[in-house]
Coordinates of C-alpha atoms in Angstrom, one line a residue:
M1 CA 0.0 0.0 0.0
N2 CA 1.3 3.5 -0.9
I3 CA 1.1 6.1 1.9
N4 CA 1.3 9.8 1.0
L5 CA 3.4 11.0 3.9
A6 CA 3.5 14.6 5.1
S7 CA 4.4 16.4 8.3
P8 CA 1.5 16.4 10.9
A9 CA 1.7 20.2 10.7
H10 CA 0.4 20.0 7.2
Y11 CA -2.8 18.2 8.3
A12 CA -6.1 19.7 9.3
L13 CA -5.8 18.7 13.0
V14 CA -8.5 19.4 15.6
C15 CA -7.2 21.1 18.8
P16 CA -8.0 18.8 21.8
Q17 CA -8.9 21.8 24.0
D18 CA -11.3 23.1 21.3
F19 CA -12.8 19.7 21.1
S20 CA -13.3 19.6 24.9
S21 CA -15.0 23.0 24.8
R22 CA -17.2 22.1 21.8
M23 CA -18.2 18.8 23.5
N24 CA -19.0 20.6 26.7
D25 CA -21.4 22.9 24.8
Y26 CA -23.0 20.1 23.0
W27 CA -23.3 18.0 26.3
T28 CA -25.0 20.8 28.3
S29 CA -27.1 22.5 25.6
P30 CA -30.8 21.7 25.9
R31 CA -32.4 19.3 23.5
P32 CA -32.7 19.2 20.5
I33 CA -29.6 21.4 20.0
G34 CA -27.6 19.3 22.5
L35 CA -28.0 16.5 25.0
G36 CA -29.2 18.5 28.0
Q37 CA -26.7 16.7 30.4
H38 CA -24.8 18.0 33.4
S39 CA -21.0 18.6 32.9
S40 CA -18.1 18.6 35.4
A41 CA -14.4 19.2 35.6
P42 CA -13.5 15.5 35.3
L43 CA -15.7 15.2 32.2
K44 CA -14.0 18.1 30.5
I45 CA -10.6 16.6 31.3
L46 CA -11.8 13.2 29.9
W47 CA -12.9 14.8 26.7
R48 CA -9.6 16.6 26.3
I49 CA -7.8 13.3 26.8
M50 CA -10.0 11.8 24.1
G51 CA -9.0 14.6 21.8
E52 CA -5.3 14.3 22.6
N53 CA -5.3 10.6 21.8
F54 CA -7.3 11.1 18.6
R55 CA -4.8 13.6 17.5
A56 CA -1.7 11.5 18.5
A57 CA -3.1 8.6 16.6
I58 CA -3.6 10.8 13.5
E59 CA -0.1 12.2 13.7
E60 CA 1.5 8.8 14.0
A61 CA -0.5 7.4 11.0
S62 CA 0.4 10.5 8.9
L63 CA 4.1 9.6 9.4
G64 CA 3.5 6.0 8.4
V65 CA 4.0 4.8 11.9
Q66 CA 1.9 1.8 12.9
S67 CA 0.3 3.2 16.0
P68 CA -0.2 1.1 19.1
W69 CA -3.8 0.5 19.9
R70 CA -4.9 3.3 22.3
I71 CA -7.4 1.8 24.7
L72 CA -9.4 4.5 26.5
Q73 CA -11.8 3.6 29.3
P74 CA -14.3 6.4 29.6
P75 CA -17.0 5.2 32.0
T76 CA -20.4 4.5 30.7
G77 CA -22.5 7.6 30.3
S78 CA -19.5 10.0 29.9
G79 CA -20.1 10.7 26.2
K80 CA -17.6 8.5 24.4
T81 CA -20.0 7.8 21.4
Q82 CA -21.3 11.4 21.3
G83 CA -17.8 12.7 21.7
T84 CA -16.7 10.7 18.7
C85 CA -19.6 12.3 16.7
V86 CA -18.6 15.8 17.8
Y87 CA -15.0 15.2 16.9
A88 CA -15.9 13.7 13.5
A89 CA -18.0 16.8 12.7
M90 CA -15.2 19.1 13.8
Q91 CA -12.7 17.2 11.7
A92 CA -15.0 17.5 8.6
Q93 CA -15.2 21.2 9.2
R94 CA -11.4 21.5 9.5
N95 CA -11.1 19.5 6.2
L96 CA -12.7 22.4 4.4
E97 CA -9.6 24.5 5.0
G98 CA -8.0 24.0 1.6
H99 CA -4.4 24.8 2.6
L100 CA -4.2 21.8 4.9
K101 CA -4.4 18.1 4.1
P102 CA -7.8 16.7 5.0
I103 CA -8.1 13.8 7.5
G104 CA -10.5 10.9 7.0
M105 CA -12.0 8.9 9.8
L106 CA -13.4 5.3 10.2
V107 CA -15.8 4.8 13.0
V108 CA -16.6 1.2 14.1
T109 CA -19.6 0.4 16.2
R110 CA -21.4 -2.8 17.3
L111 CA -24.8 -2.7 15.5
I112 CA -26.3 -1.6 12.3
E113 CA -28.8 0.6 14.1
E114 CA -26.0 2.3 16.1
A115 CA -24.1 2.9 12.9
D116 CA -27.1 4.7 11.4
K117 CA -27.5 6.8 14.5
I118 CA -23.9 7.8 14.6
R119 CA -24.0 8.8 10.9
D120 CA -27.1 10.9 11.5
T121 CA -25.7 12.5 14.7
I122 CA -22.4 13.5 12.9
N123 CA -24.3 15.0 10.0
A124 CA -26.7 16.9 12.3
I125 CA -23.8 18.4 14.2
A126 CA -21.9 19.2 11.0
G127 CA -25.0 20.7 9.4
R128 CA -24.3 18.8 6.2
P129 CA -23.7 15.2 5.0
V130 CA -20.1 14.4 5.8
A131 CA -20.6 10.8 7.1
I132 CA -22.0 7.7 5.5
V133 CA -22.6 4.1 6.6
N134 CA -21.3 1.0 4.9
H135 CA -22.9 -2.2 6.2
S136 CA -25.0 -5.1 5.0
S137 CA -28.3 -3.1 5.0
N138 CA -26.8 -0.1 3.3
A139 CA -23.7 -0.7 1.3
A140 CA -22.0 2.5 0.1
G141 CA -20.7 2.8 -3.5
P142 CA -17.0 3.4 -4.3
E143 CA -17.7 7.1 -5.1
A144 CA -19.5 7.7 -1.8
L145 CA -16.7 6.0 0.2
R146 CA -14.1 8.1 -1.6
A147 CA -15.8 11.4 -1.0
S148 CA -17.0 11.0 2.6
D149 CA -15.0 12.4 5.5
V150 CA -16.3 9.8 7.8
V151 CA -17.3 6.1 7.1
V152 CA -19.3 4.3 9.9
I153 CA -19.2 0.5 9.8
T154 CA -20.1 -2.3 12.2
H155 CA -17.7 -4.5 14.2
Q156 CA -18.6 -7.4 11.9
A157 CA -17.8 -5.5 8.7
F158 CA -14.5 -4.4 10.3
L159 CA -13.5 -8.0 11.1
N160 CA -14.7 -9.3 7.7
A161 CA -12.4 -6.9 6.0
K162 CA -9.5 -8.6 7.9
R163 CA -10.7 -12.0 7.0
N164 CA -10.6 -11.1 3.3
L165 CA -6.9 -10.2 3.7
K166 CA -6.1 -13.9 4.4
G167 CA -6.9 -14.6 0.7
D168 CA -4.8 -11.6 -0.4
N169 CA -8.1 -9.8 -1.2
W170 CA -7.2 -6.2 -0.3
A171 CA -10.1 -4.5 -2.2
A172 CA -12.6 -4.5 0.7
W173 CA -10.0 -3.2 3.1
E174 CA -8.7 -0.5 0.7
R175 CA -12.2 0.8 0.1
L176 CA -12.6 1.4 3.9
V177 CA -9.2 3.0 4.6
S178 CA -8.8 5.1 1.4
W179 CA -10.6 8.2 0.3
R180 CA -10.0 11.5 -1.6
G181 CA -7.5 12.6 1.1
G182 CA -5.3 9.5 0.7
K183 CA -5.4 7.1 3.6
R184 CA -7.8 7.6 6.5
L185 CA -5.7 8.3 9.5
L186 CA -8.0 7.7 12.5
T187 CA -10.1 4.6 13.4
V188 CA -12.3 5.0 16.4
I189 CA -13.7 1.7 17.7
D190 CA -16.7 2.2 20.0
E191 CA -16.7 -0.5 22.7
A192 CA -14.5 -3.6 22.8
L193 CA -14.6 -5.6 19.6
A194 CA -16.8 -8.7 19.8
N195 CA -15.6 -11.9 18.2
V196 CA -12.0 -10.7 17.8
V197 CA -10.8 -14.3 17.4
D198 CA -12.0 -16.7 14.7
E199 CA -12.6 -19.9 16.5
S200 CA -12.6 -23.2 14.6
S201 CA -13.8 -26.5 16.0
A202 CA -14.8 -29.8 14.4
T203 CA -16.1 -32.6 16.6
A204 CA -15.4 -36.3 16.0
D205 CA -19.2 -36.8 15.5
N206 CA -19.4 -34.1 12.8
L207 CA -16.3 -35.4 11.0
A208 CA -17.8 -38.9 11.0
F209 CA -21.0 -37.5 9.6
V210 CA -19.3 -35.6 6.8
L211 CA -17.2 -38.6 5.8
G212 CA -20.2 -40.8 5.8
I213 CA -22.3 -38.5 3.6
I214 CA -19.7 -37.8 0.8
P215 CA -21.0 -39.4 -2.4
Q216 CA -18.9 -41.8 -4.3
A217 CA -18.7 -39.5 -7.3
V218 CA -17.2 -36.7 -5.1
R219 CA -14.7 -39.2 -3.6
Q220 CA -13.5 -40.2 -7.1
A221 CA -13.3 -36.6 -8.3
L222 CA -11.5 -35.3 -5.2
P223 CA -9.5 -38.2 -3.7
E224 CA -6.7 -36.1 -2.1
Q225 CA -9.1 -33.9 -0.2
V226 CA -11.2 -36.8 1.0
Q227 CA -8.0 -38.7 2.1
V228 CA -6.8 -35.7 4.1
L229 CA -10.2 -35.5 5.8
E230 CA -10.0 -39.2 6.7
Q231 CA -6.5 -38.7 8.1
V232 CA -7.6 -35.8 10.3
Y233 CA -10.5 -38.0 11.6
S234 CA -8.0 -40.8 12.3
V235 CA -5.7 -38.5 14.2
L236 CA -8.6 -37.2 16.3
L237 CA -9.8 -40.7 17.1
A238 CA -6.2 -41.6 18.3
Y239 CA -6.4 -38.8 20.8
V240 CA -9.9 -39.8 21.8
S241 CA -8.8 -43.3 22.8
D242 CA -5.9 -41.9 24.9
Q243 CA -8.0 -39.6 27.1
D244 CA -9.8 -40.2 30.3
G245 CA -12.0 -37.9 32.4
D246 CA -14.6 -35.2 31.4
S247 CA -12.1 -32.7 30.0
A248 CA -8.7 -32.8 28.5
M249 CA -6.5 -30.9 26.0
S250 CA -3.5 -31.9 23.9
M251 CA -1.6 -30.1 21.2
I252 CA -1.9 -32.0 17.9
W253 CA 0.5 -29.8 15.9
G254 CA 1.9 -26.3 16.3
E255 CA 2.0 -23.5 13.8
K256 CA 5.3 -24.6 12.3
E257 CA 4.2 -28.2 12.0
A258 CA 0.8 -27.5 10.5
P259 CA 0.3 -29.7 7.4
G260 CA -1.1 -26.8 5.2
A261 CA -0.8 -27.1 1.5
I262 CA -4.1 -28.9 0.9
D263 CA -7.1 -26.8 -0.3
L264 CA -10.4 -28.1 0.8
S265 CA -12.4 -25.5 -1.1
P266 CA -13.1 -27.8 -4.1
L267 CA -14.6 -30.3 -1.6
R268 CA -16.6 -27.6 0.1
A269 CA -17.9 -26.5 -3.3
A270 CA -18.8 -30.0 -4.3
M271 CA -20.6 -30.7 -1.0
G272 CA -22.4 -27.4 -1.3
E273 CA -24.2 -28.7 -4.4
L274 CA -25.8 -31.7 -2.5
R275 CA -29.4 -31.9 -1.3
Y276 CA -28.8 -33.2 2.2
D277 CA -32.4 -33.6 3.1
R278 CA -32.8 -36.1 0.3
L279 CA -29.6 -37.9 1.3
V280 CA -30.7 -38.6 4.8
G281 CA -34.5 -38.7 4.3
T282 CA -37.2 -39.5 1.7
R283 CA -38.7 -36.1 1.4
S284 CA -37.6 -32.6 0.6
N285 CA -37.2 -30.4 3.7
H286 CA -35.6 -27.0 3.2
K287 CA -35.1 -26.5 6.9
N288 CA -33.3 -29.8 7.3
H289 CA -31.3 -29.2 4.2
A290 CA -30.1 -25.8 5.5
W291 CA -29.1 -27.2 8.9
L292 CA -27.2 -30.1 7.4
A293 CA -25.5 -28.0 4.8
A294 CA -24.3 -25.6 7.5
R295 CA -23.1 -28.5 9.6
V296 CA -21.0 -29.8 6.7
A297 CA -19.7 -26.4 5.6
E298 CA -18.7 -25.4 9.1
T299 CA -16.9 -28.7 9.7
L300 CA -14.9 -28.5 6.5
E301 CA -14.0 -24.9 7.1
A302 CA -12.8 -25.7 10.7
V303 CA -10.6 -28.6 9.3
Q304 CA -9.1 -26.1 6.8
S305 CA -8.3 -23.7 9.6
C306 CA -6.7 -26.5 11.6
L307 CA -4.6 -27.6 8.6
D308 CA -3.4 -24.0 7.9
Q309 CA -2.7 -23.0 11.6
F310 CA -2.1 -24.9 14.8
A311 CA -4.5 -27.6 16.1
Y312 CA -5.2 -29.0 19.5
Y313 CA -7.5 -31.7 20.8
A314 CA -10.1 -30.9 23.4
K315 CA -12.7 -33.0 25.3
E316 CA -15.7 -31.3 26.9
G317 CA -18.2 -33.7 28.4
K318 CA -18.9 -36.3 25.8
Y319 CA -17.6 -34.2 22.8
H320 CA -14.2 -34.7 21.3
S321 CA -12.9 -32.0 18.9
I322 CA -10.0 -30.7 16.9
N323 CA -9.6 -26.9 17.3
S324 CA -7.8 -23.9 16.1
A325 CA -8.1 -20.0 16.3
A326 CA -6.8 -16.9 14.6
L327 CA -6.9 -13.2 15.4
A328 CA -9.6 -11.5 13.4
V329 CA -8.5 -7.9 14.2
P330 CA -6.6 -6.0 11.4
L331 CA -3.5 -5.0 13.4
N332 CA -2.5 -2.6 10.6
T333 CA -5.6 -0.5 11.3
P334 CA -4.7 3.2 10.7
G335 CA -4.6 5.2 14.0
P336 CA -6.7 2.8 16.2
V337 CA -8.4 4.2 19.3
V338 CA -10.7 2.0 21.2
L339 CA -13.3 3.4 23.6
D340 CA -14.0 0.5 26.0
A341 CA -15.9 1.2 29.2
T342 CA -14.9 -2.2 30.5
A343 CA -11.2 -2.1 29.5
K344 CA -10.1 -2.7 33.0
S345 CA -11.7 -6.1 33.1
N346 CA -11.1 -7.0 29.5
F347 CA -8.2 -9.5 29.3
L348 CA -8.0 -9.0 25.6
W349 CA -5.9 -5.9 26.0
D350 CA -3.5 -7.7 28.4
L351 CA -2.8 -10.2 25.6
F352 CA -2.1 -7.3 23.1
E353 CA 0.9 -6.5 25.3
E354 CA 3.2 -4.0 23.6
R355 CA 0.8 -3.5 20.7
H356 CA -1.4 -1.4 23.0
V357 CA -1.3 1.5 25.5
C358 CA -3.9 2.5 28.1
P359 CA -3.7 6.2 28.7
P360 CA -5.1 7.2 32.1
V361 CA -8.5 8.9 32.3
P362 CA -10.1 10.7 35.2
S363 CA -11.3 8.3 37.9
H364 CA -14.1 10.4 39.2
A365 CA -16.0 11.4 36.1
R366 CA -19.0 9.3 37.2
D367 CA -20.6 8.4 40.6
Y368 CA -23.0 5.6 41.2
N369 CA -24.3 6.4 44.7
N370 CA -27.8 6.3 43.5
V371 CA -27.5 2.7 42.2
T372 CA -28.3 -0.2 44.5
L373 CA -27.0 -3.7 43.6
H374 CA -29.1 -6.5 45.1
V375 CA -26.9 -9.6 45.2
A376 CA -28.3 -13.1 45.8
R377 CA -26.3 -16.3 45.6
G378 CA -27.2 -19.4 43.7
T379 CA -26.1 -22.4 41.7
R380 CA -26.7 -23.8 38.2
L381 CA -26.6 -20.4 36.5
G382 CA -25.3 -21.5 33.1
K383 CA -27.3 -21.8 29.9
N384 CA -28.3 -25.5 30.1
A385 CA -29.5 -25.2 33.7
M386 CA -31.5 -22.1 33.0
I387 CA -33.2 -23.7 30.0
D388 CA -34.0 -26.8 32.1
H389 CA -35.4 -24.9 35.1
I390 CA -36.7 -21.5 33.8
K391 CA -40.4 -22.5 34.0
E392 CA -40.2 -23.2 37.7
R393 CA -37.7 -20.4 38.5
L394 CA -39.5 -17.6 36.7
P395 CA -42.5 -17.3 39.0
R396 CA -40.2 -17.1 42.0
V397 CA -38.0 -14.4 40.4
R398 CA -41.0 -12.4 39.3
R399 CA -42.6 -12.4 42.8
A400 CA -39.3 -11.4 44.5
V401 CA -38.4 -8.6 42.1
E402 CA -41.9 -7.1 41.9
A403 CA -42.1 -7.2 45.7
A404 CA -38.8 -5.4 46.0
L405 CA -39.6 -2.7 43.4
G406 CA -43.2 -2.0 43.9
G407 CA -45.3 -0.4 41.1
G408 CA -44.5 2.1 38.5
R409 CA -41.0 0.8 37.6
S410 CA -39.4 -0.4 34.4
L411 CA -37.3 -3.5 34.4
F412 CA -34.7 -4.7 31.8
V413 CA -34.0 -8.5 32.1
C414 CA -30.7 -9.9 30.6
A415 CA -30.8 -13.7 30.2
H416 CA -29.8 -16.5 27.8
K417 CA -31.3 -16.3 24.4
D418 CA -33.0 -19.7 24.7
V419 CA -35.1 -18.6 27.7
E420 CA -35.9 -15.1 26.4
D421 CA -39.3 -16.1 24.9
T422 CA -40.3 -17.9 28.1
I423 CA -39.6 -14.7 30.1
V424 CA -41.5 -12.6 27.6
R425 CA -44.6 -14.8 27.8
G426 CA -44.4 -15.5 31.5
W427 CA -43.6 -12.0 32.7
R428 CA -43.6 -9.2 30.3
D429 CA -46.9 -10.1 28.7
K430 CA -48.6 -10.6 32.1
S431 CA -47.1 -7.9 34.3
A432 CA -48.3 -4.4 35.1
M433 CA -44.7 -3.4 35.3
M434 CA -42.9 -2.4 32.1
V435 CA -40.6 -5.4 31.4
D436 CA -38.3 -5.9 28.4
V437 CA -35.8 -8.7 27.8
G438 CA -32.5 -8.9 26.0
H439 CA -30.0 -11.8 25.7
W440 CA -26.3 -12.3 26.1
N441 CA -24.1 -11.3 23.1
A442 CA -26.8 -8.9 21.9
V443 CA -27.0 -6.2 24.5
D444 CA -23.5 -4.6 24.6
G445 CA -23.5 -1.0 23.5
R446 CA -27.3 -0.8 22.9
N447 CA -29.4 2.1 24.1
D448 CA -32.8 0.5 23.9
W449 CA -33.2 0.4 27.7
Q450 CA -31.5 3.6 28.7
D451 CA -34.6 5.0 30.4
F452 CA -35.4 1.8 32.4
D453 CA -34.7 2.2 36.2
A454 CA -34.1 -1.4 37.1
A455 CA -32.3 -4.4 35.7
L456 CA -32.2 -8.1 36.4
I457 CA -29.3 -10.3 35.5
L458 CA -30.8 -13.8 35.3
G459 CA -28.2 -16.5 34.5
L460 CA -24.6 -16.0 33.5
P461 CA -22.8 -16.4 30.1
Y462 CA -20.3 -19.1 30.9
R463 CA -18.0 -20.0 28.0
P464 CA -16.5 -23.3 27.0
Q465 CA -13.0 -24.0 28.1
T466 CA -11.8 -23.8 24.5
W467 CA -12.7 -20.1 24.4
A468 CA -9.9 -19.0 26.7
T469 CA -7.4 -21.3 25.0
N470 CA -8.4 -20.0 21.5
M471 CA -8.1 -16.4 22.6
F472 CA -4.7 -16.9 24.2
C473 CA -3.3 -18.9 21.3
A474 CA -4.6 -16.4 18.7
L475 CA -2.7 -13.5 20.4
Q476 CA 0.3 -15.3 21.9
G477 CA 0.8 -18.1 19.5
S478 CA 0.2 -21.9 19.8
Q479 CA 1.3 -23.5 23.1
D480 CA 2.5 -26.9 24.1
D481 CA 1.0 -29.7 26.1
K482 CA 2.5 -28.4 29.3
W483 CA 0.7 -25.1 29.0
L484 CA -2.6 -26.7 27.9
Q485 CA -2.5 -28.8 31.1
S486 CA -1.2 -26.0 33.4
P487 CA -1.8 -22.6 31.7
E488 CA 0.6 -20.2 33.5
W489 CA 1.3 -16.8 32.1
K490 CA 3.2 -14.0 33.8
Q491 CA 1.7 -13.7 37.3
F492 CA -1.3 -15.9 36.6
K493 CA -1.1 -19.5 37.7
N494 CA -4.1 -20.3 35.6
V495 CA -4.6 -17.7 33.0
R496 CA -7.6 -19.5 31.4
K497 CA -9.5 -19.1 34.7
E498 CA -8.5 -15.4 34.9
M499 CA -9.7 -14.8 31.4
E500 CA -13.0 -16.5 32.0
R501 CA -13.6 -14.5 35.2
R502 CA -12.7 -11.2 33.4
Q503 CA -14.9 -11.9 30.4
M504 CA -17.8 -12.8 32.7
S505 CA -17.3 -9.5 34.4
V506 CA -17.2 -7.6 31.1
S507 CA -20.5 -9.1 30.0
V508 CA -22.3 -8.4 33.3
I509 CA -21.1 -4.8 33.5
Q510 CA -22.1 -4.2 29.9
A511 CA -25.6 -5.6 30.7
I512 CA -26.0 -3.6 33.9
N513 CA -25.2 -0.4 32.1
R514 CA -27.9 -0.6 29.6
I515 CA -30.3 1.2 31.9
C516 CA -30.6 4.7 33.3
C517 CA -27.3 4.5 35.3
R518 CA -25.6 5.6 32.1
H519 CA -27.2 9.1 32.4
V520 CA -25.5 12.0 34.2
I521 CA -27.9 14.2 36.3
D522 CA -25.6 16.6 38.1
A523 CA -22.1 18.0 38.2
E524 CA -20.9 15.2 40.5
G525 CA -21.5 12.6 37.8
N526 CA -24.5 11.0 39.6
C527 CA -27.2 9.0 37.7
P528 CA -30.9 8.7 38.4
P529 CA -31.9 6.1 41.2
A530 CA -31.7 2.6 39.9
D531 CA -31.9 -1.0 41.2
I532 CA -30.0 -3.9 39.9
F533 CA -30.7 -7.5 40.8
I534 CA -28.3 -10.3 40.2
V535 CA -27.8 -13.9 41.2
L536 CA -24.1 -14.8 41.5
P537 CA -22.4 -18.1 42.3
Q538 CA -20.8 -18.5 45.7
D539 CA -17.3 -19.1 44.2
A540 CA -14.3 -17.3 42.8
V541 CA -16.2 -16.3 39.6
G542 CA -19.0 -14.7 41.7
E543 CA -16.5 -12.8 43.8
A544 CA -14.5 -11.6 40.7
V545 CA -17.7 -10.3 39.0
L546 CA -18.8 -8.5 42.2
D547 CA -15.4 -6.9 42.6
A548 CA -15.3 -5.8 39.0
I549 CA -18.8 -4.2 39.3
K550 CA -17.7 -2.2 42.3
A551 CA -14.5 -1.1 40.6
D552 CA -16.2 0.0 37.4
M553 CA -19.1 1.7 39.2
P554 CA -17.6 3.6 42.1
G555 CA -20.0 4.4 44.9
I556 CA -22.5 1.7 44.0
A557 CA -24.4 0.4 47.1
V558 CA -24.2 -3.4 47.4
R559 CA -27.1 -5.1 49.4
Q560 CA -27.7 -8.7 50.2
W561 CA -30.8 -9.9 48.3
A562 CA -32.6 -12.5 50.4
F563 CA -33.8 -14.6 47.4
E564 CA -33.3 -18.2 46.5
L565 CA -33.4 -19.0 42.9
D566 CA -34.4 -22.6 43.6
P567 CA -36.6 -23.6 46.6
P568 CA -34.7 -25.2 49.5
K569 CA -34.6 -28.9 49.2
Q570 CA -37.1 -30.6 51.5
K571 CA -35.1 -32.8 53.8
R572 CA -36.9 -36.0 54.6
P573 CA -37.0 -36.4 58.3
R574 CA -34.5 -39.1 59.2
E575 CA -36.3 -42.2 60.5
S576 CA -34.6 -43.4 63.6
S577 CA -33.4 -47.0 63.9
H578 CA -35.9 -47.5 66.8
T579 CA -38.9 -46.4 64.6
R580 CA -37.7 -48.7 61.8
L581 CA -37.3 -51.6 64.3
I582 CA -40.9 -51.2 65.6
A583 CA -42.2 -51.1 62.0
Y584 CA -40.1 -54.1 61.0
M585 CA -41.4 -56.2 63.9
E586 CA -44.9 -55.2 63.3
E587 CA -44.8 -56.6 59.8
L588 CA -43.1 -59.9 60.8
P589 CA -45.1 -63.0 61.5
A590 CA -44.9 -64.7 65.0
G591 CA -41.6 -66.4 65.8
A592 CA -38.0 -65.6 66.5
V593 CA -35.6 -63.3 64.6
S594 CA -32.0 -62.9 65.6
L595 CA -30.4 -59.5 66.2
S596 CA -27.8 -60.2 63.5
E597 CA -30.6 -60.6 61.0
I598 CA -32.3 -57.4 62.2
Q599 CA -28.9 -55.6 61.9
H600 CA -28.6 -56.8 58.3
S601 CA -32.2 -55.9 57.3
L602 CA -32.2 -52.5 58.9
K603 CA -28.6 -51.7 57.9
L604 CA -27.5 -51.0 61.4
T605 CA -23.8 -50.2 61.9
S606 CA -23.7 -51.6 65.5
L607 CA -25.8 -53.7 67.8
K608 CA -24.4 -52.2 71.0
K609 CA -27.0 -49.4 71.4
L610 CA -29.8 -51.7 70.4
R611 CA -28.9 -54.2 73.1
E612 CA -28.8 -51.4 75.7
T613 CA -32.2 -50.2 74.6
L614 CA -33.7 -53.7 74.8
N615 CA -32.3 -54.4 78.2
A616 CA -34.1 -51.3 79.5
A617 CA -37.6 -52.4 80.3
D618 CA -38.8 -48.7 80.7
H619 CA -37.4 -47.5 77.4
P620 CA -40.2 -46.3 75.0
T621 CA -39.0 -48.6 72.3
T622 CA -39.0 -51.7 74.5
Q623 CA -42.5 -50.8 75.7
A624 CA -43.7 -50.3 72.2
L625 CA -42.4 -53.7 71.2
A626 CA -44.0 -55.3 74.3
E627 CA -47.4 -53.9 73.1
L628 CA -46.8 -55.9 69.9
G629 CA -46.1 -59.0 71.9
V630 CA -42.4 -58.8 71.3
T631 CA -39.9 -59.8 74.0
Y632 CA -36.1 -59.7 74.0
V633 CA -34.2 -62.9 74.7
A634 CA -30.5 -62.3 75.4
G635 CA -28.0 -64.9 74.4
V636 CA -26.2 -66.6 77.3
G637 CA -22.7 -67.9 76.8
R638 CA -20.3 -68.0 73.9
G639 CA -21.9 -68.8 70.6
S640 CA -25.5 -68.2 71.8
K641 CA -27.5 -65.7 69.8
S642 CA -29.7 -62.9 71.1
F643 CA -33.1 -62.6 69.4
L644 CA -36.6 -61.1 69.5
M645 CA -39.6 -63.3 70.0
K646 CA -42.9 -62.3 68.7
A647 CA -45.9 -64.0 70.2
A648 CA -48.7 -65.5 68.1

């Protein structure tokens, strides 16, 4: 790529102090001119720091320097997205000054709807169309991309551009980072990128299915590809036979030992022509065909990734798989600045190491004294347990939350996707309270619930053990068996556990901050009163999540929530050996029964206490037996047996 280098002094740079002042005006001006929010000295400092880092990233990119990823952690509700819009509008205005080189921006946000809002906000502030979107619902043409000062895209589009580079397809990337001013020099990524690692996994079951369904004609046409697929399956089966226990990991081959060379795309194309519903059934079924076709395609794609990269074996429960992973982030992004409210908890940036910097931001820009976190403890909070028990749990949760909140409140519930419909039908559609539901992996960065004054976190987004391994290996390179079995890194004895805890914290904090606690109502950075209910496990994960919430939301009031997700187990009253003895003798016919036989039948550990009881004529048990016509006959002398005699 050719880069037209020039001194930063020749570029139309925005002054950080001017940006802070303009942002303050926009922040405090009444709607619809501005946002009608309260400002503060820490917020003004925060905005100046944002402007300084935007400018530094531009200056480095203008010199052809690959900037480190600047990771800023403005707290939720401090104007990071709106600040990006103000800065983009100011930059477009500066670009009109013809004697200076114009600066193009790329803005990356999570969702299509958010991308559209950011475009509209930038254009409204600028007073003219300077920003466009480029996503699956509104693809921009080459001329629009070339002419626009600002292009707004989604996280997914950003990552897809990197994936195209693997095939030496630079066209999509070039369209994003090039414009009439040369190369765009600033990339602002709003919130931490989701799916930064491409994870590949093929289970033994799926490999067996694919091999079993390949038609003979395809086998004859593509013998080399089929043979490699069979070899991968054989290798995986060899690891399966060597493993014991519920979970295990072993490196199959590292990056330098990866077989590579073979291209499975002809096999993928040939298999894509098949009608799977007709291969496995007698009738056409488009739904079944789509599902089976996806299963085959994903399996072949995963095998290709494992052949091209490193590969390791993993067992989780009853599933055996071959796995690999690759970083999906374009590290050559021009002037990258990430605005991540959960950067402190996000282990991704630790793994970036020297490729990133974390400039300090004011620690008192926000205050959460008006937020109360109600914490209960529970077990079985993962996806499968919530699916299995949501119907009996939901009425209990509903009664507890509605009793705590009273009337006139609005509640946002974050849960697993598979229980979302149950919550909607069983709560939202039947409650006088305003209730809305979102699910994990689809709430981060959204503003849909920003005016709700309560939140419930119901169930936690646990990830498979392969997630942390994939993330680590994608950024740090493939590891050996020693690390897979004992994953130490720097000060962390088990870095996988640390990554899992941190990621859980990131997800929970993102979900919590979808409601009104993101709004600032005074100069101290307070938000409106809000209540948050959460059930956490009584373990290290639960403590880590709680600590992270308190660190990210200074001033939050934590209260114990006297709620049990599952009803206490009813303990059956333990039946005493005396009661069982009376019932046993009542059922027996007349005659004698030895104490050793009674011991065996009633599973008594010792006869000593029973003999003491039977020798006491005034003991309630002895008296109850007497009423049944049962008498105790003690053995006399060695070899004689003691027994109970029941009269006819």
